mmCIF file of C-alpha atoms in Angstrom:
data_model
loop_
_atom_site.group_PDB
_atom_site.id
_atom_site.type_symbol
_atom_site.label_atom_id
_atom_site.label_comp_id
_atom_site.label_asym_id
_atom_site.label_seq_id
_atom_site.Cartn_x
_atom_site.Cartn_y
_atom_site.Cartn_z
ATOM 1 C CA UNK A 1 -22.613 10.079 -4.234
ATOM 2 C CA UNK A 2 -21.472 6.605 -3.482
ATOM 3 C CA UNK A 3 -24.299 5.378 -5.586
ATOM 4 C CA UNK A 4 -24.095 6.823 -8.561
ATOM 5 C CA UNK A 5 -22.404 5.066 -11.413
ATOM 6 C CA UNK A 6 -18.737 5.510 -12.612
ATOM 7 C CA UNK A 7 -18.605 6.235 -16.503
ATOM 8 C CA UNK A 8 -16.030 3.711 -18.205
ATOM 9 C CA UNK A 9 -12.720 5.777 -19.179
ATOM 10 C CA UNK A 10 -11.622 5.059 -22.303
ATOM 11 C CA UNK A 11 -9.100 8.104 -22.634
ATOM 12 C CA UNK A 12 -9.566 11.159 -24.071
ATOM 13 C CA UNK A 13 -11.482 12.452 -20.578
ATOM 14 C CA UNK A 14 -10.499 15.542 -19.316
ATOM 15 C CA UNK A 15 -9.740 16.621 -15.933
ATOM 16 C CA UNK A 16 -12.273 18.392 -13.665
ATOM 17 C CA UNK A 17 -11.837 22.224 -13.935
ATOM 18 C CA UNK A 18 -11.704 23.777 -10.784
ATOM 19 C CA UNK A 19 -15.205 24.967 -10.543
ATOM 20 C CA UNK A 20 -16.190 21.697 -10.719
ATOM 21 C CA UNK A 21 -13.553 20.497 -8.297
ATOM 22 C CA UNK A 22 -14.723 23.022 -5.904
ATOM 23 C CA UNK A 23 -18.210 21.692 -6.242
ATOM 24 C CA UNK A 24 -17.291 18.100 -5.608
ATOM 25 C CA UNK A 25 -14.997 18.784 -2.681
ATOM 26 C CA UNK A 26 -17.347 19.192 0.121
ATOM 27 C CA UNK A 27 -19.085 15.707 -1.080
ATOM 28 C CA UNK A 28 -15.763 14.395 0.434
ATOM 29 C CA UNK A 29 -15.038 16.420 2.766
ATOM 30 C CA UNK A 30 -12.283 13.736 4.878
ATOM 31 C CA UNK A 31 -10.676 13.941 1.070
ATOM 32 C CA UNK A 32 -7.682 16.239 0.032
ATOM 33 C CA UNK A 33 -6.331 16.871 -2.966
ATOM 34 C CA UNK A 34 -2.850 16.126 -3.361
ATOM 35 C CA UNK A 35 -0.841 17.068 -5.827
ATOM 36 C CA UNK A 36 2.651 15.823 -4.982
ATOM 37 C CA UNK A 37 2.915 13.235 -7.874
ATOM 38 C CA UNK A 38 2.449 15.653 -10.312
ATOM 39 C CA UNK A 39 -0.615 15.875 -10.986
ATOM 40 C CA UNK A 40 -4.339 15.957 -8.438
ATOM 41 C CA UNK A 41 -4.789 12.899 -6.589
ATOM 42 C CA UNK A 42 -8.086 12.579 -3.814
ATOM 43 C CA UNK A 43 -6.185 10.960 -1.175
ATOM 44 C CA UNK A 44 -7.143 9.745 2.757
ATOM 45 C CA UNK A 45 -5.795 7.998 5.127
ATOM 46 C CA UNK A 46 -8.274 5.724 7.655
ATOM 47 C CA UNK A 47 -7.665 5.011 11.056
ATOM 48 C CA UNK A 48 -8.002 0.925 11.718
ATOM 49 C CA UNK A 49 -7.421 -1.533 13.726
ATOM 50 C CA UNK A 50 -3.346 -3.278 13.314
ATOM 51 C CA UNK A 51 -2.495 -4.400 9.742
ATOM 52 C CA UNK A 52 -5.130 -6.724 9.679
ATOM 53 C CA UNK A 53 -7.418 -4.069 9.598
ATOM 54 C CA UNK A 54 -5.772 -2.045 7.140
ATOM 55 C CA UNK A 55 -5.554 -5.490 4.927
ATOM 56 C CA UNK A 56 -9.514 -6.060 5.877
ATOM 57 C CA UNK A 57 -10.242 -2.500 4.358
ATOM 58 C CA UNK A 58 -7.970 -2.965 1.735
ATOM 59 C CA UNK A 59 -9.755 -6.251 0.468
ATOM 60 C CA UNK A 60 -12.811 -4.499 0.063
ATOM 61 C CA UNK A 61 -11.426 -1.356 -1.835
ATOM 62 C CA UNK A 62 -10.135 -4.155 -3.986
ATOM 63 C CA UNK A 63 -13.869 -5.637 -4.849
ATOM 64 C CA UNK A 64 -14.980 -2.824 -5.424
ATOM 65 C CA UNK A 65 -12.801 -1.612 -7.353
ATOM 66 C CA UNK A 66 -12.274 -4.486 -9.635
ATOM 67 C CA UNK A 67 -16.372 -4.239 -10.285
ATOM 68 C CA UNK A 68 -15.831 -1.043 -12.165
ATOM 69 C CA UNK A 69 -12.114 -1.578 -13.356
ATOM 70 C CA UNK A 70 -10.950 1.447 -11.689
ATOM 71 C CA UNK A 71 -7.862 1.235 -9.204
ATOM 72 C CA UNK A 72 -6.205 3.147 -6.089
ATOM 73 C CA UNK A 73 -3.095 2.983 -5.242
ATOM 74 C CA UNK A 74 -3.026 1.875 -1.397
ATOM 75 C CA UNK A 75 -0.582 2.500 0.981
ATOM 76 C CA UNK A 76 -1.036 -0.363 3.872
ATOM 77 C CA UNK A 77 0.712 0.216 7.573
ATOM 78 C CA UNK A 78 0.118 -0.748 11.007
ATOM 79 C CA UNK A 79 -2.895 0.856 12.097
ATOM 80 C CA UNK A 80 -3.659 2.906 9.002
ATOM 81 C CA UNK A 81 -4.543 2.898 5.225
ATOM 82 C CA UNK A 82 -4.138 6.036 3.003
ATOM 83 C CA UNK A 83 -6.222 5.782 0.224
ATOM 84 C CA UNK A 84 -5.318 7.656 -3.445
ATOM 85 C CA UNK A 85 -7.859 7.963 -6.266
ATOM 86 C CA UNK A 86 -6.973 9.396 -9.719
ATOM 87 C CA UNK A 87 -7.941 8.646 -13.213
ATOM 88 C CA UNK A 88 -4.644 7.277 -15.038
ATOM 89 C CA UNK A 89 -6.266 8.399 -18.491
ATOM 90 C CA UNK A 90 -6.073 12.332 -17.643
ATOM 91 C CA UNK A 91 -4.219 11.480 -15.375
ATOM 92 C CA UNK A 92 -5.993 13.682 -12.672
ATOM 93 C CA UNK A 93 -8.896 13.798 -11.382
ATOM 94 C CA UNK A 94 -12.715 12.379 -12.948
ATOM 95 C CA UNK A 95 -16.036 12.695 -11.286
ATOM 96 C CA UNK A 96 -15.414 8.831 -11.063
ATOM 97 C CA UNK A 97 -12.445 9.184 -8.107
ATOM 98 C CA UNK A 98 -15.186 11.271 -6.218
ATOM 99 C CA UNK A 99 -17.369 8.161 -6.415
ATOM 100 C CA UNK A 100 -14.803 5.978 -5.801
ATOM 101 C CA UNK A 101 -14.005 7.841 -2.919
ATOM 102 C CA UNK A 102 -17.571 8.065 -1.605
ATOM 103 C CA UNK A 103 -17.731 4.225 -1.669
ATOM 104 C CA UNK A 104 -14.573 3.947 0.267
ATOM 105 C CA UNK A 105 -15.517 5.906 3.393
ATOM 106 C CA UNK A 106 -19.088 3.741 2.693
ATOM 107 C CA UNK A 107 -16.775 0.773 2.888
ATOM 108 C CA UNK A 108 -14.826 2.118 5.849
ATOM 109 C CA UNK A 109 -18.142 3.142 8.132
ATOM 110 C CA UNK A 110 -19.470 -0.331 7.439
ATOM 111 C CA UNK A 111 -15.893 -1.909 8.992
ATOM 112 C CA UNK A 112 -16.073 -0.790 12.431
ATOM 113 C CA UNK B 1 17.462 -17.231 5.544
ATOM 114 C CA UNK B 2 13.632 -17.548 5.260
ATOM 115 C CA UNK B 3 13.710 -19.820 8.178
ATOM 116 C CA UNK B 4 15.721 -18.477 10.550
ATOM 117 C CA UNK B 5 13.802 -17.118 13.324
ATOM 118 C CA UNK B 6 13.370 -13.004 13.799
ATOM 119 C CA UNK B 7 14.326 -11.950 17.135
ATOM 120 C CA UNK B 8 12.046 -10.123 19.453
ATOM 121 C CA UNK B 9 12.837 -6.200 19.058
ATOM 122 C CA UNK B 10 11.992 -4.886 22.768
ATOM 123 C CA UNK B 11 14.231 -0.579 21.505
ATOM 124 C CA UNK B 12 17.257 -0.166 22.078
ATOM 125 C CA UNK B 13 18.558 -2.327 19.125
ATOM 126 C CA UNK B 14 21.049 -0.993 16.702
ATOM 127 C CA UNK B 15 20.878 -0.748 12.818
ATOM 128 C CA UNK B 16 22.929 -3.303 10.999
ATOM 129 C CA UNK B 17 26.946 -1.848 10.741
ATOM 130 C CA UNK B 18 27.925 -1.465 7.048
ATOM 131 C CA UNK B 19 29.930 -4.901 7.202
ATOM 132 C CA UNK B 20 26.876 -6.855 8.377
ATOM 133 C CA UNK B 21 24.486 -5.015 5.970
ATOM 134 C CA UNK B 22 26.789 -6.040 2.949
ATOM 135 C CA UNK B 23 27.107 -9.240 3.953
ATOM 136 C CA UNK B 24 23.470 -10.024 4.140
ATOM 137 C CA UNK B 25 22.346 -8.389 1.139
ATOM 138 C CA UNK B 26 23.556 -10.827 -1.399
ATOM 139 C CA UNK B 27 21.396 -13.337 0.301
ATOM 140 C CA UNK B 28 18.112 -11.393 -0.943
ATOM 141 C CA UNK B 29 19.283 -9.594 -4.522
ATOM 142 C CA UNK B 30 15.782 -8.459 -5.315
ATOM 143 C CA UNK B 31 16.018 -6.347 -2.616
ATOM 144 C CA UNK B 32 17.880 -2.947 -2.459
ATOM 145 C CA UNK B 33 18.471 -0.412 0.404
ATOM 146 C CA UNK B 34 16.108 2.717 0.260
ATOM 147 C CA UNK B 35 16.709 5.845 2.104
ATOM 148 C CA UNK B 36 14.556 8.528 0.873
ATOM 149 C CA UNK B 37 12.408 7.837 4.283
ATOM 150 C CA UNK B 38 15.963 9.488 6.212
ATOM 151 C CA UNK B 39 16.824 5.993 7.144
ATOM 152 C CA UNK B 40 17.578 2.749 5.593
ATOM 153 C CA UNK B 41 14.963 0.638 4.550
ATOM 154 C CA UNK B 42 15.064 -2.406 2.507
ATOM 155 C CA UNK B 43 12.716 -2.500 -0.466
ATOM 156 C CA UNK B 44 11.088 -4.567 -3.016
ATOM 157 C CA UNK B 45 8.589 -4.405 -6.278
ATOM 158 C CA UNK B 46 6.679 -7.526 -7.024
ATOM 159 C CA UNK B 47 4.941 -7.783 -10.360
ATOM 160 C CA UNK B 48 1.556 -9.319 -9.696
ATOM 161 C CA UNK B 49 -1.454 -10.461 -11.978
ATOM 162 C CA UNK B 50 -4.023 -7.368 -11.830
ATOM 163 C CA UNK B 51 -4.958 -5.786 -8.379
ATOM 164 C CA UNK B 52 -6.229 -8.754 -6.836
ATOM 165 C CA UNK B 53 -2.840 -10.305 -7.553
ATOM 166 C CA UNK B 54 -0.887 -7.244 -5.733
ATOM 167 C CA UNK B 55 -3.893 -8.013 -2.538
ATOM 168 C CA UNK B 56 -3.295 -11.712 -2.679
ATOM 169 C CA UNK B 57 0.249 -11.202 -2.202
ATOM 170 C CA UNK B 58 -0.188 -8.316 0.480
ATOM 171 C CA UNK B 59 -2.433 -10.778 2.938
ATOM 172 C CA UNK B 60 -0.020 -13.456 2.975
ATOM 173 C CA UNK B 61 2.542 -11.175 3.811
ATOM 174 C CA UNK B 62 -0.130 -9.568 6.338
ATOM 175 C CA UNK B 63 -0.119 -13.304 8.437
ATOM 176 C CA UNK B 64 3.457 -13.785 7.995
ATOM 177 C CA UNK B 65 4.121 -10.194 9.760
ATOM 178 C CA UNK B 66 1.597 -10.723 12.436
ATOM 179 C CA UNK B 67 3.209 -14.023 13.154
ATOM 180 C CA UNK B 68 6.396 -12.066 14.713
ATOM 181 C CA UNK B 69 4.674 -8.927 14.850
ATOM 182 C CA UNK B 70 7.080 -7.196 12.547
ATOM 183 C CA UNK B 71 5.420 -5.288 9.772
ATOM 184 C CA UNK B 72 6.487 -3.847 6.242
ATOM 185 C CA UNK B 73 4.984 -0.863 4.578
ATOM 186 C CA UNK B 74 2.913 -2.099 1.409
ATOM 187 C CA UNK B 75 1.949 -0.594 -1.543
ATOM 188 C CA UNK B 76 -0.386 -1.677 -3.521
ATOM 189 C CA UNK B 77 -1.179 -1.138 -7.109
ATOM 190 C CA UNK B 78 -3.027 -2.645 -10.227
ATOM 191 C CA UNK B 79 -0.075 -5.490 -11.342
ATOM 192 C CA UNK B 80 2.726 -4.980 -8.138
ATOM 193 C CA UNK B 81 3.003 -4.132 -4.870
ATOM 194 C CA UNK B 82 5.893 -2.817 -3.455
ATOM 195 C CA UNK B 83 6.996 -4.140 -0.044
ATOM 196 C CA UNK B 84 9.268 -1.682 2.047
ATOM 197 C CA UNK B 85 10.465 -3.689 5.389
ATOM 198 C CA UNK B 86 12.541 -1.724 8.502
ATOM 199 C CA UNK B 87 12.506 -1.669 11.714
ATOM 200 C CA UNK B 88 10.542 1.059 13.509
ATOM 201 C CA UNK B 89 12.173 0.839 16.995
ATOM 202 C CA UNK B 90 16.066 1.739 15.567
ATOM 203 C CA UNK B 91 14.841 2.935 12.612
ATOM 204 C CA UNK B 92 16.803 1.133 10.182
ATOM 205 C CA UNK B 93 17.618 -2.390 8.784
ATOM 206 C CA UNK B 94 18.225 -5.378 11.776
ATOM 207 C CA UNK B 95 18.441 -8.825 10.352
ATOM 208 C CA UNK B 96 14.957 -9.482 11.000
ATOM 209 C CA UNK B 97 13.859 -7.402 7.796
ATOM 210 C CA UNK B 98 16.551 -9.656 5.564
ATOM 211 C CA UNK B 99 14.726 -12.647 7.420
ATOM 212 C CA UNK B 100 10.953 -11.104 6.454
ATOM 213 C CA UNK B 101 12.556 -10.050 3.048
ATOM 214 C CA UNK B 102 13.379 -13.810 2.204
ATOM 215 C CA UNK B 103 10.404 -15.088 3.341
ATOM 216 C CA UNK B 104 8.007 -12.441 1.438
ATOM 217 C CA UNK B 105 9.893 -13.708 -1.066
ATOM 218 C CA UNK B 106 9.124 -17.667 -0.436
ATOM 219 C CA UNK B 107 5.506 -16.216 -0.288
ATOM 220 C CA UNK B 108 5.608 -14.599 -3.911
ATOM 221 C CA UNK B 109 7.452 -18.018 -5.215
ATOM 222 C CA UNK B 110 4.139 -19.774 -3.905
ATOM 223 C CA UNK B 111 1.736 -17.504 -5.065
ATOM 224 C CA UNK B 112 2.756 -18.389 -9.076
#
């Protein structure tokens, strides 16, 4: 899942109906939904190393994703990053944030 | 206030008494006191150019913290990043966070 391509959001996209939520789920399964802001976030927080680690991580979210213009929202501590993925559009959640969030646990196993 | 030096916290230090707090938070007015975490922190929202703006702003903070090993929460988003500072060991404010608060800001002056 990591590979495949993100379609560019140009509003208008509906959120993913729970069948196909359900289907997607298990593709992440270190992912939970979260829907404390309202509306469904992917969220997941990563073990690292200090806050350079969590910076180190961070960076590389950031590449990747500026290359496809869509954007977490990051939470950096000591010794952790929580990483949340919605579509600001819907806002919810898009086959895209499952992506997203398949690259950043790609991103994460490549780290240690 | 940006260069005074933070003091080692070993525990056992106490949060700021409401006379000292009040008299130190004129000297950083972006900053307000957040509680919603059950204890006071001391809080700011940067606006930043995209989200590599909002990451170039969270490494240099990221150095300065390591340099005294005293560490904010940061959160990053596309155009700001919000820096929360406190001190884990009371919790609650100690002058050190007004002395990383003025200097985070120093670091945002620079960065424009």
């Amino acid at each position: 899942m990591a590979k495949e391509h993100c379609v560019p959001c140009r509003g208008g996209e509906s959120a993913l109906d729970p069948v196909e939520l359900n289907a997607l789920l298990p593709l992440t399964p270190e992912w939970h939904v979260d829907d404390s802001r309202g509306f469904a976030t992917l969220t997941r927080t990563f073990k690292v190393k200090g806050f350079a680690g969590a910076l180190k991580l961070a960076n590389q979210i950031g590449l990747a994703a500026d290359e496809v213009d869509h954007h977490p929202e990051l939470r950096v501590e000591y010794g952790r990053l929580t990483v949340t993925w919605w579509t600001h559009t819907i806002p919810g959640l898009h086959r895209n944030d499952f992506i997203m969030a398949a690259r950043t646990d790609s991103l994460f196993e490549n780290l240690r």
